[in-house]
Coordinates of C-alpha atoms and ligand atoms in Angstrom, one line a residue:
X684 CA -65.8 36.5 -71.8
X685 CA -63.2 38.9 -71.6
X686 CA -59.6 37.6 -73.1
X687 CA -56.8 38.1 -70.5
X688 CA -53.6 39.4 -72.1
X689 CA -51.1 37.2 -71.6
X690 CA -47.2 38.7 -71.3
X691 CA -46.2 39.6 -74.1
X692 CA -43.5 37.0 -75.2
X693 CA -41.9 39.3 -77.6
X694 CA -40.5 41.2 -74.5
X695 CA -38.3 38.5 -73.6
X696 CA -36.5 39.6 -76.9
X697 CA -35.0 42.4 -74.5
X698 CA -33.9 39.9 -71.6
X699 CA -30.3 40.1 -72.6
X700 CA -27.8 40.7 -70.1
X701 CA -26.0 43.8 -69.4
X702 CA -24.4 45.3 -72.3
X703 CA -21.7 47.3 -71.0
X704 CA -20.1 49.7 -73.3
X705 CA -16.7 49.5 -71.6
X706 CA -16.3 48.1 -67.9
X707 CA -15.4 51.5 -66.2
X708 CA -17.0 53.2 -63.3
X709 CA -15.9 56.6 -64.5
X710 CA -13.0 56.5 -62.5
X711 CA -10.7 54.5 -64.1
X712 CA -10.7 50.8 -65.2
X713 CA -12.7 47.9 -62.9
X714 CA -9.9 45.6 -61.9
X715 CA -10.8 42.2 -61.9
X716 CA -13.4 42.4 -64.8
X717 CA -14.2 39.4 -66.6
X718 CA -12.8 39.3 -70.6
X719 CA -16.2 39.8 -71.9
X720 CA -17.8 43.3 -72.0
X721 CA -20.8 42.1 -71.2
X722 CA -21.7 41.6 -67.2
X723 CA -24.4 39.2 -66.7
X724 CA -26.6 38.8 -63.9
X725 CA -24.5 35.9 -61.9
X726 CA -27.5 33.8 -61.0
X727 CA -30.3 32.3 -62.8
X728 CA -33.8 32.3 -61.7
X729 CA -35.5 29.0 -60.3
X730 CA -38.8 30.5 -58.5
X731 CA -40.5 33.7 -60.1
X732 CA -42.8 36.4 -58.7
X733 CA -44.7 37.4 -61.6
X734 CA -45.3 41.2 -61.9
X735 CA -49.0 42.3 -62.7
X736 CA -49.2 44.5 -65.1
X737 CA -51.6 47.5 -65.0
X738 CA -52.4 50.5 -67.5
X739 CA -51.8 54.3 -67.2
X740 CA -55.2 55.0 -66.5
X741 CA -55.2 52.2 -63.8
X742 CA -52.2 53.7 -62.1
X743 CA -53.7 57.3 -62.2
X744 CA -56.6 55.9 -60.2
X745 CA -54.3 54.0 -57.9
X746 CA -52.2 57.2 -57.1
X747 CA -55.3 59.3 -56.6
X748 CA -56.6 57.0 -54.1
X749 CA -53.6 56.9 -52.6
X750 CA -53.4 60.6 -51.9
X751 CA -50.6 60.9 -54.3
X752 CA -48.3 59.0 -51.5
X753 CA -46.2 56.4 -53.2
X754 CA -46.4 54.7 -49.6
X755 CA -49.9 54.4 -49.9
X756 CA -49.9 51.9 -52.9
X757 CA -50.3 48.3 -53.0
X758 CA -47.0 46.7 -54.2
X759 CA -49.1 44.8 -56.3
X760 CA -50.2 47.7 -57.9
X761 CA -46.4 48.5 -58.7
X762 CA -44.5 47.3 -61.9
X763 CA -40.7 47.8 -60.7
X764 CA -40.4 48.8 -57.1
X765 CA -37.6 51.0 -56.1
X766 CA -39.0 52.3 -52.8
X767 CA -36.2 50.5 -50.8
X768 CA -33.1 47.9 -51.2
X769 CA -34.1 47.3 -47.3
X770 CA -35.0 43.7 -47.0
X771 CA -36.5 43.6 -50.8
X772 CA -33.5 41.8 -52.2
X773 CA -34.1 37.8 -53.7
X774 CA -32.6 35.2 -51.2
X775 CA -30.2 32.2 -52.9
X776 CA -31.5 28.5 -53.2
X777 CA -28.7 27.8 -50.5
X778 CA -30.7 30.3 -48.3
X779 CA -33.5 28.6 -48.7
X780 CA -32.3 25.5 -47.9
X781 CA -30.2 26.7 -44.5
X782 CA -34.0 28.2 -43.6
X783 CA -35.0 24.5 -43.5
X784 CA -32.0 23.9 -41.1
X785 CA -33.3 26.5 -38.5
X786 CA -33.1 25.2 -35.1
X787 CA -35.7 27.3 -33.2
X788 CA -34.3 26.3 -29.8
X789 CA -34.7 29.0 -27.2
X790 CA -31.0 28.9 -26.1
X791 CA -28.0 27.7 -27.7
X792 CA -29.1 27.0 -30.9
X793 CA -26.7 25.9 -33.5
X794 CA -28.1 28.3 -36.2
X795 CA -26.8 30.9 -33.7
X796 CA -23.3 29.3 -33.6
X797 CA -23.6 29.3 -37.5
X798 CA -24.6 33.0 -37.3
X799 CA -21.9 34.1 -35.3
X800 CA -19.1 32.6 -36.8
X801 CA -20.1 33.9 -40.1
X802 CA -20.2 37.5 -38.5
X803 CA -16.9 36.9 -36.7
X804 CA -15.3 35.5 -39.9
X805 CA -15.7 39.4 -41.5
X806 CA -15.9 41.5 -38.4
X807 CA -13.7 40.0 -35.7
X808 CA -15.8 41.5 -32.7
X809 CA -15.9 39.8 -29.4
X810 CA -19.6 39.9 -28.6
X811 CA -22.2 39.4 -31.5
X812 CA -25.7 40.3 -30.6
X813 CA -28.8 39.6 -32.9
X814 CA -31.5 42.0 -33.1
X815 CA -34.8 42.0 -35.0
X816 CA -33.8 44.7 -37.5
X817 CA -30.6 47.6 -37.4
X818 CA -33.2 50.1 -35.7
X819 CA -33.2 47.8 -32.5
X820 CA -29.1 47.1 -32.4
X821 CA -29.0 51.2 -32.3
X822 CA -32.1 51.4 -29.8
X823 CA -30.1 49.3 -27.6
X824 CA -26.3 51.0 -28.3
X825 CA -28.0 54.7 -27.6
X826 CA -29.5 53.7 -24.6
X827 CA -26.2 53.0 -23.1
X828 CA -24.1 55.7 -25.0
X829 CA -26.5 58.1 -25.6
X830 CA -28.1 60.4 -23.0
X831 CA -28.7 64.3 -22.5
X832 CA -26.2 66.3 -23.2
X833 CA -24.3 64.0 -25.3
X834 CA -22.9 64.3 -28.7
X835 CA -22.5 61.8 -31.6
X836 CA -20.5 62.3 -34.7
X837 CA -21.0 60.7 -37.8
X838 CA -20.3 61.0 -41.6
X839 CA -23.9 61.4 -42.0
X840 CA -26.4 59.8 -39.7
X841 CA -29.1 57.1 -41.2
X842 CA -32.5 58.8 -39.9
X843 CA -33.3 55.9 -37.3
X844 CA -29.4 56.1 -36.2
X845 CA -30.6 59.6 -35.7
X846 CA -34.0 59.2 -34.3
X847 CA -32.8 56.7 -31.7
X848 CA -29.7 59.1 -30.6
X849 CA -32.2 62.1 -30.3
X850 CA -34.7 59.7 -28.3
X851 CA -32.0 59.3 -25.5
X852 CA -31.6 63.0 -25.5
X853 CA -28.1 63.3 -27.4
X854 CA -27.5 64.9 -30.4
X855 CA -26.3 63.6 -33.8
X856 CA -24.0 65.5 -36.0
X857 CA -23.0 65.0 -39.6
X858 CA -19.4 66.0 -40.4
X859 CA -19.2 64.5 -44.2
X860 CA -16.8 66.0 -46.4
X861 CA -17.9 69.1 -48.4
X862 CA -17.5 67.4 -51.9
X863 CA -20.7 65.0 -50.5
X864 CA -23.0 68.1 -51.0
X865 CA -22.4 68.7 -54.5
X866 CA -24.7 66.1 -56.7
X867 CA -22.9 66.4 -59.9
X868 CA -19.3 66.4 -58.3
X869 CA -17.5 63.2 -59.4
X870 CA -14.9 62.2 -56.0
X871 CA -14.2 58.3 -55.5
X872 CA -15.2 58.6 -51.6
X873 CA -17.5 61.1 -51.4
X874 CA -18.8 59.6 -48.2
X875 CA -15.6 60.1 -46.1
X876 CA -15.4 61.9 -42.8
X877 CA -13.9 65.5 -42.7
X878 CA -11.1 64.4 -40.4
X879 CA -10.1 67.8 -40.0
X880 CA -13.6 68.9 -39.2
X881 CA -13.5 65.7 -36.5
X882 CA -10.4 67.1 -34.8
X883 CA -11.6 70.5 -34.4
X884 CA -14.9 69.0 -33.0
X885 CA -13.4 66.5 -30.2
X886 CA -11.2 69.4 -29.1
X887 CA -13.7 71.8 -29.0
X888 CA -16.6 69.4 -27.6
X889 CA -15.0 66.2 -26.7
X890 CA -16.2 65.6 -23.3
X891 CA -19.3 65.1 -24.4
X892 CA -19.1 62.7 -27.0
X893 CA -19.0 59.3 -26.0
X894 CA -18.1 57.4 -29.6
X895 CA -17.4 58.4 -33.3
X896 CA -19.4 56.6 -36.0
X897 CA -19.0 55.9 -39.8
X898 CA -21.8 54.8 -41.9
X899 CA -20.7 52.3 -44.7
X900 CA -21.4 53.4 -47.3
X901 CA -23.2 56.6 -46.3
X902 CA -27.0 55.6 -47.2
X903 CA -28.4 59.3 -46.4
X904 CA -25.6 60.7 -48.7
X905 CA -26.3 59.1 -51.5
X906 CA -24.8 55.3 -50.8
X907 CA -21.6 56.8 -51.2
X908 CA -18.3 55.1 -50.2
X909 CA -15.8 55.8 -47.3
X910 CA -12.4 55.1 -48.5
X911 CA -10.1 52.3 -46.2
X912 CA -8.0 55.0 -45.6
X913 CA -10.8 57.4 -44.0
X914 CA -11.9 54.5 -41.9
X915 CA -8.7 54.0 -40.3
X916 CA -7.7 57.8 -39.8
X917 CA -11.0 58.0 -38.1
X918 CA -10.8 55.5 -35.5
X919 CA -7.4 56.5 -35.0
X920 CA -8.6 60.1 -34.0
X921 CA -11.3 58.8 -32.3
X922 CA -8.9 56.7 -30.3
X923 CA -6.6 59.4 -29.8
X924 CA -9.3 61.4 -27.9
X925 CA -10.2 58.4 -25.6
X926 CA -13.8 57.5 -27.6
X927 CA -14.9 54.5 -28.9
X928 CA -15.2 54.1 -32.9
X929 CA -18.3 52.6 -34.3
X930 CA -19.3 51.7 -37.6
X931 CA -22.7 51.5 -38.8
X932 CA -21.9 48.5 -41.6
X933 CA -25.3 48.0 -43.5
X934 CA -23.6 48.3 -46.7
X935 CA -20.2 46.8 -46.0
X936 CA -19.6 44.7 -49.1
X937 CA -20.7 47.3 -51.4
X938 CA -18.5 49.7 -49.5
X939 CA -15.6 47.1 -49.7
X940 CA -16.2 46.6 -53.7
X941 CA -15.6 50.5 -53.9
X942 CA -12.8 50.3 -51.9
X943 CA -11.2 47.7 -54.2
X944 CA -12.0 49.5 -57.4
X945 CA -10.8 52.6 -56.4
X946 CA -8.5 52.9 -53.4
X947 CA -4.3 53.1 -54.3
X948 CA -3.1 49.4 -53.3
X949 CA -6.4 47.9 -53.1
X950 CA -7.2 46.0 -56.1
X951 CA -5.5 42.9 -55.9
X952 CA -6.8 42.2 -52.4
X953 CA -10.0 39.8 -51.6
X954 CA -13.2 41.6 -50.6
X955 CA -13.2 39.6 -47.0
X956 CA -9.7 40.7 -46.3
X957 CA -10.8 44.6 -46.9
X958 CA -13.7 44.3 -45.0
X959 CA -12.0 42.6 -42.0
X960 CA -9.6 45.7 -42.2
X961 CA -12.5 47.8 -42.0
X962 CA -13.9 46.2 -38.9
X963 CA -10.6 45.6 -37.4
X964 CA -10.0 49.1 -36.5
X965 CA -13.6 49.5 -35.0
X966 CA -14.8 48.8 -31.2
X967 CA -17.9 47.9 -32.6
X968 CA -20.9 47.9 -35.3
X969 CA -24.6 48.3 -35.8
X970 CA -25.9 46.1 -38.8
X971 CA -29.1 46.0 -40.9
X972 CA -29.1 42.4 -42.2
X973 CA -31.8 43.5 -44.3
X974 CA -29.2 44.9 -46.5
X975 CA -25.7 43.5 -47.0
X976 CA -26.4 40.2 -45.3
X977 CA -29.0 39.2 -48.0
X978 CA -31.9 38.9 -45.6
X979 CA -35.7 40.2 -45.5
X980 CA -35.4 40.9 -41.7
X981 CA -32.3 41.0 -39.1
X982 CA -29.7 43.0 -37.5
X983 CA -27.0 42.5 -35.0
X984 CA -25.0 44.9 -32.7
X985 CA -21.4 43.5 -32.1
X986 CA -18.8 45.0 -29.8
X987 CA -15.5 44.1 -28.1
X988 CA -15.9 45.4 -24.4
X989 CA -17.1 43.1 -22.3
X990 CA -19.4 45.7 -19.7
X991 CA -20.5 47.5 -22.9
X992 CA -21.7 43.9 -24.3
X993 CA -23.5 42.7 -20.6
X994 CA -25.4 45.8 -20.7
X995 CA -26.5 45.5 -24.4
X996 CA -27.3 41.7 -23.3
X997 CA -29.8 42.8 -20.7
X998 CA -31.5 45.2 -22.7
X999 CA -31.6 42.7 -25.3
X1000 CA -33.1 40.2 -23.1
X1001 CA -36.0 42.9 -21.8
X1002 CA -36.8 43.9 -25.5
X1003 CA -36.0 41.3 -28.4
X1004 CA -35.1 38.0 -26.7
X1005 CA -32.7 35.9 -25.6
X1006 CA -29.1 36.5 -26.5
X1007 CA -28.8 33.3 -29.2
X1008 CA -31.6 34.4 -31.0
X1009 CA -32.4 38.1 -30.1
X1010 CA -35.1 39.1 -32.4
X1011 CA -35.0 36.3 -34.7
X1012 CA -35.9 33.0 -35.4
X1013 CA -33.5 30.2 -35.7
X1014 CA -34.1 30.2 -39.2
X1015 CA -33.5 33.4 -40.1
X1016 CA -30.1 33.2 -38.5
X1017 CA -29.5 30.4 -40.8
X1018 CA -30.3 32.7 -43.9
X1019 CA -27.9 35.3 -42.9
X1020 CA -25.1 33.0 -42.1
X1021 CA -25.4 31.7 -45.6
X1022 CA -25.8 35.2 -46.9
X1023 CA -23.1 36.8 -45.3
X1024 CA -20.9 34.4 -47.6
X1025 CA -22.6 35.1 -50.9
X1026 CA -22.5 39.0 -50.4
X1027 CA -19.0 39.1 -50.5
X1028 CA -18.6 37.3 -54.0
X1029 CA -16.9 39.5 -56.6
X1030 CA -19.2 38.7 -59.5
X1031 CA -22.5 39.1 -57.3
X1032 CA -20.9 43.0 -56.3
X1033 CA -19.6 43.6 -60.1
X1034 CA -23.1 43.1 -61.1
X1035 CA -24.6 45.1 -58.3
X1036 CA -22.7 48.2 -58.9
X1037 CA -22.7 47.8 -63.1
X1038 CA -26.3 48.2 -62.6
X1039 CA -26.5 51.2 -61.0
X1040 CA -23.6 52.4 -63.6
X1041 CA -25.3 51.3 -66.2
X1042 CA -28.8 53.3 -65.2
X1043 CA -26.7 56.6 -64.4
X1044 CA -24.6 56.6 -67.8
X1045 CA -28.2 56.3 -69.6
X1046 CA -29.7 59.0 -67.4
X1047 CA -27.1 61.2 -67.9
X1048 CA -27.1 60.5 -71.9
X1049 CA -30.9 61.6 -71.9
X1050 CA -30.2 64.7 -69.9
X1051 CA -31.3 63.9 -66.5
X1052 CA -29.3 65.2 -63.8
X1053 CA -28.3 62.7 -61.5
X1054 CA -26.0 62.0 -58.4
X1055 CA -22.5 61.2 -59.8
X1056 CA -20.6 58.9 -59.4
X1057 CA -23.4 55.9 -59.1
X1058 CA -23.8 54.9 -55.4
X1059 CA -23.7 51.4 -54.1
X1060 CA -27.2 50.5 -53.6
X1061 CA -29.4 53.5 -55.7
X1062 CA -29.5 56.0 -58.2
X1063 CA -30.3 59.4 -56.9
X1064 CA -32.3 61.8 -59.6
X1065 CA -31.9 65.5 -59.1
X1066 CA -35.8 66.5 -59.5
X1067 CA -35.2 70.2 -58.7
X1068 CA -32.6 70.1 -61.4
X1069 CA -34.7 68.6 -63.7
X1070 CA -37.9 70.4 -63.2
X1071 CA -36.9 73.6 -62.5
X1072 CA -40.3 75.4 -63.0
X1073 CA -41.7 73.4 -60.0
X1074 CA -40.9 75.5 -56.7
X1075 CA -39.2 73.7 -53.8
X1076 CA -42.3 74.2 -52.1
X1077 CA -44.3 72.5 -54.4
X1078 CA -42.3 69.4 -53.9
X1079 CA -40.5 68.7 -57.7
X1080 CA -39.4 65.3 -56.1
X1081 CA -42.9 64.4 -55.2
X1082 CA -44.2 65.6 -58.7
X1083 CA -41.2 63.2 -60.3
X1084 CA -42.1 60.4 -58.1
X1085 CA -45.7 60.7 -59.0
X1086 CA -45.0 60.6 -62.7
X1087 CA -42.9 57.9 -62.8
X1088 CA -45.5 55.8 -61.1
X1089 CA -48.3 57.1 -63.7
X1090 CA -46.2 56.7 -66.9
X1091 CA -44.7 53.4 -66.2
X1092 CA -45.6 52.0 -62.8
X1093 CA -42.1 52.5 -61.0
X1094 CA -41.9 53.2 -57.4
X1095 CA -39.3 55.7 -56.2
X1096 CA -38.8 57.4 -52.9
X1097 CA -39.0 61.3 -52.6
X1098 CA -36.0 62.5 -50.4
X1099 CA -36.3 66.2 -50.1
X1100 CA -38.4 69.0 -49.0
X1101 CA -41.3 66.5 -48.6
X1102 CA -39.2 64.5 -46.0
X1103 CA -37.0 67.0 -44.4
X1104 CA -38.9 70.8 -45.1
X1105 CA -41.0 70.8 -42.3
X1106 CA -39.8 72.7 -39.6
X1107 CA -40.2 72.2 -35.6
X1108 CA -42.2 75.4 -35.5
X1109 CA -44.5 74.0 -38.5
X1110 CA -43.0 76.6 -41.0
X1111 CA -42.0 75.1 -44.2
X1112 CA -38.3 75.7 -45.9
X1113 CA -36.9 74.0 -49.1
X1114 CA -34.5 71.0 -48.0
X1115 CA -30.8 71.2 -49.6
X1116 CA -31.6 68.8 -52.3
X1117 CA -34.8 67.5 -53.8
X1118 CA -33.7 64.4 -55.0
X1119 CA -35.7 61.3 -56.0
X1120 CA -34.1 57.6 -54.9
X1121 CA -34.4 54.6 -57.0
X1122 CA -33.1 52.1 -54.6
X1123 CA -32.2 49.0 -56.4
X1124 CA -33.1 45.3 -54.6
X1125 CA -30.6 42.9 -54.6
X1126 CA -30.7 40.2 -57.3
X1127 CA -34.4 41.0 -58.0
X1128 CA -34.4 42.7 -61.4
X1129 CA -32.6 42.3 -64.3
X1130 CA -31.5 44.5 -67.4
X1131 CA -34.5 44.6 -69.0
X1132 CA -36.0 46.1 -66.0
X1133 CA -33.2 48.5 -66.0
X1134 CA -34.0 49.3 -69.7
X1135 CA -37.6 49.9 -68.8
X1136 CA -37.0 52.4 -66.5
X1137 CA -34.3 54.2 -68.8
X1138 CA -37.6 54.3 -71.3
X1139 CA -39.9 56.0 -69.0
X1140 CA -37.2 58.7 -68.1
X1141 CA -37.0 59.3 -71.7
X1142 CA -41.0 59.4 -72.2
X1143 CA -41.0 61.4 -69.3
X1144 CA -38.3 63.9 -70.7
X1145 CA -40.9 64.8 -73.8
X1146 CA -43.6 65.9 -71.3
X1147 CA -41.7 67.3 -68.1
X1148 CA -41.9 70.8 -68.5
X1149 CA -45.8 70.7 -68.2
X1150 CA -45.7 68.8 -65.0
X1151 CA -47.3 70.8 -62.0
X1152 CA -46.3 70.7 -58.4
X1153 CA -48.4 69.4 -55.3
X1154 CA -49.4 70.6 -51.8
X1155 CA -49.9 68.7 -48.8
X1156 CA -53.4 68.3 -47.9
X1157 CA -53.3 66.4 -44.9
X1158 CA -50.2 65.5 -42.5
X1159 CA -49.2 64.0 -39.2
X1160 CA -46.9 65.9 -36.8
X1161 CA -43.8 63.4 -37.6
X1162 CA -42.2 61.9 -40.6
X1163 CA -45.0 62.7 -42.6
X1164 CA -43.6 61.7 -46.0
X1165 CA -45.0 58.2 -45.2
X1166 CA -48.5 58.9 -44.5
X1167 CA -49.2 62.4 -45.5
X1168 CA -51.6 63.2 -48.5
X1169 CA -51.1 65.1 -51.4
X1170 CA -53.3 67.5 -54.0
X1171 CA -52.0 68.0 -57.5
X1172 CA -51.5 72.0 -58.4
X1173 CA -51.8 73.2 -61.9
X1174 CA -50.3 71.4 -64.5
X1175 CA -50.8 68.6 -67.0
X1176 CA -51.1 65.3 -65.5
X1177 CA -48.4 62.5 -66.9
Ligands
LIG533 C1 -31.6 50.6 -43.1 C2 -30.4 51.1 -42.0 C3 -30.6 51.2 -40.8 C4 -31.7 50.6 -40.1 O1 -31.8 49.3 -40.0 P1 -33.4 48.5 -40.1 O2 -33.0 47.3 -40.4 O3 -34.3 49.1 -41.4 O4 -34.0 49.0 -38.8 C5 -29.4 52.1 -40.1 N1 -28.4 52.5 -41.0 C6 -28.3 52.5 -42.4 C7 -27.2 53.0 -42.9 C8 -29.2 51.7 -42.8 O5 -29.3 51.5 -44.1

């Protein structure tokens, strides 16, 4: 009988808390930092999910069988899953307790009223409309505000937002500041709207524009924050032109933390106060509760306008459910109500953002080119910059993502030419950047997991110049990155 090796208990010696050298974010000291230099995970563990250990040889077989596409892996064959921070966070004991309180009444459930009150406490909108995910809120919103010939500007639309805008016949435009396009440039609010461009845009084509949006933090732009000043200025411009101002608020708490850290005059204010200021200048919001509401599922649409709310609820009843549950069960509404009180906790946010800073600083020290400063929910590696011998059309981001899995069992996500390179005419063009995203699930991994990720990059540094690129062997017509199959080109395997 073969002896199964249990977990190496010596490894627990590395289960130490964050050893932060200096509590700074590269942009100045962190206000309100605790006395000790070590920023610990502000929770202890009550329930664990075992990670199944695998060997490099096994992983090489798993990824080959998945057509070298990380979306094709079984999650139990992954050691550290950094594919996404969406719905992958750990719920707290009070959230699990709240789930038992969930009232599944079809209409008028007290769980809805607790959820609604928790949303309105932070985002003072008149109407709160629950949906099963953020994209359902977007689909409802743009079925009303979108349509042929319309244009909708944002700092950067997230891909489902753009998808729902385009499905309505409208066009989405990205007007983020120019600094956002330089990965190595340090700027405190790289997610900001370019206000001059927005003014010019509205002056030129304002007639086609029903609303102005802002995504906080700017997910497609690397999780970079938007300043309170920029939110207020964008609202002022939109309102002066008679347009609705809407916020895609998926990472509102992370954004508020950055405002508190980096915006002059905000350092002494509470996170809920800053959050309320952000939303009080808006006419509505869309939300994915799988991000900054600590949910595994859920979302909402909130608006002030009564007519808009009435149309949205009619659509909601047709596609999601009755307005007091929408796309969720009563127990989900309870988990989100509790999650909203936890996400604005400063100890949590300090630990959350420090995790990304910790990884970025260490990768930087290894000479791995990373997007700076660290964003709110993910670390982005510049694969094109690190693997310059791989042509962009041979997908350096994919090569890096596959190597991270083979060497260390880390699952990341290519955000580059695989995702954006295919043109409508079927031709292929390099994307603006070839990045690999390490998205950090909320409250799920510890510092030793972060140290492990850094160590894998260290091992990779020794062999990266021999890594080969990939070609796409099979692909669907749209959104190919989810399901396409790759074949390795010449080069040594990791
Ligand atoms: C995740 C996300 C969405 C879509 O939300 P889902 O819950 O995944 O449907 C929209 N906008 C942003 C910025 C997101 O990060």
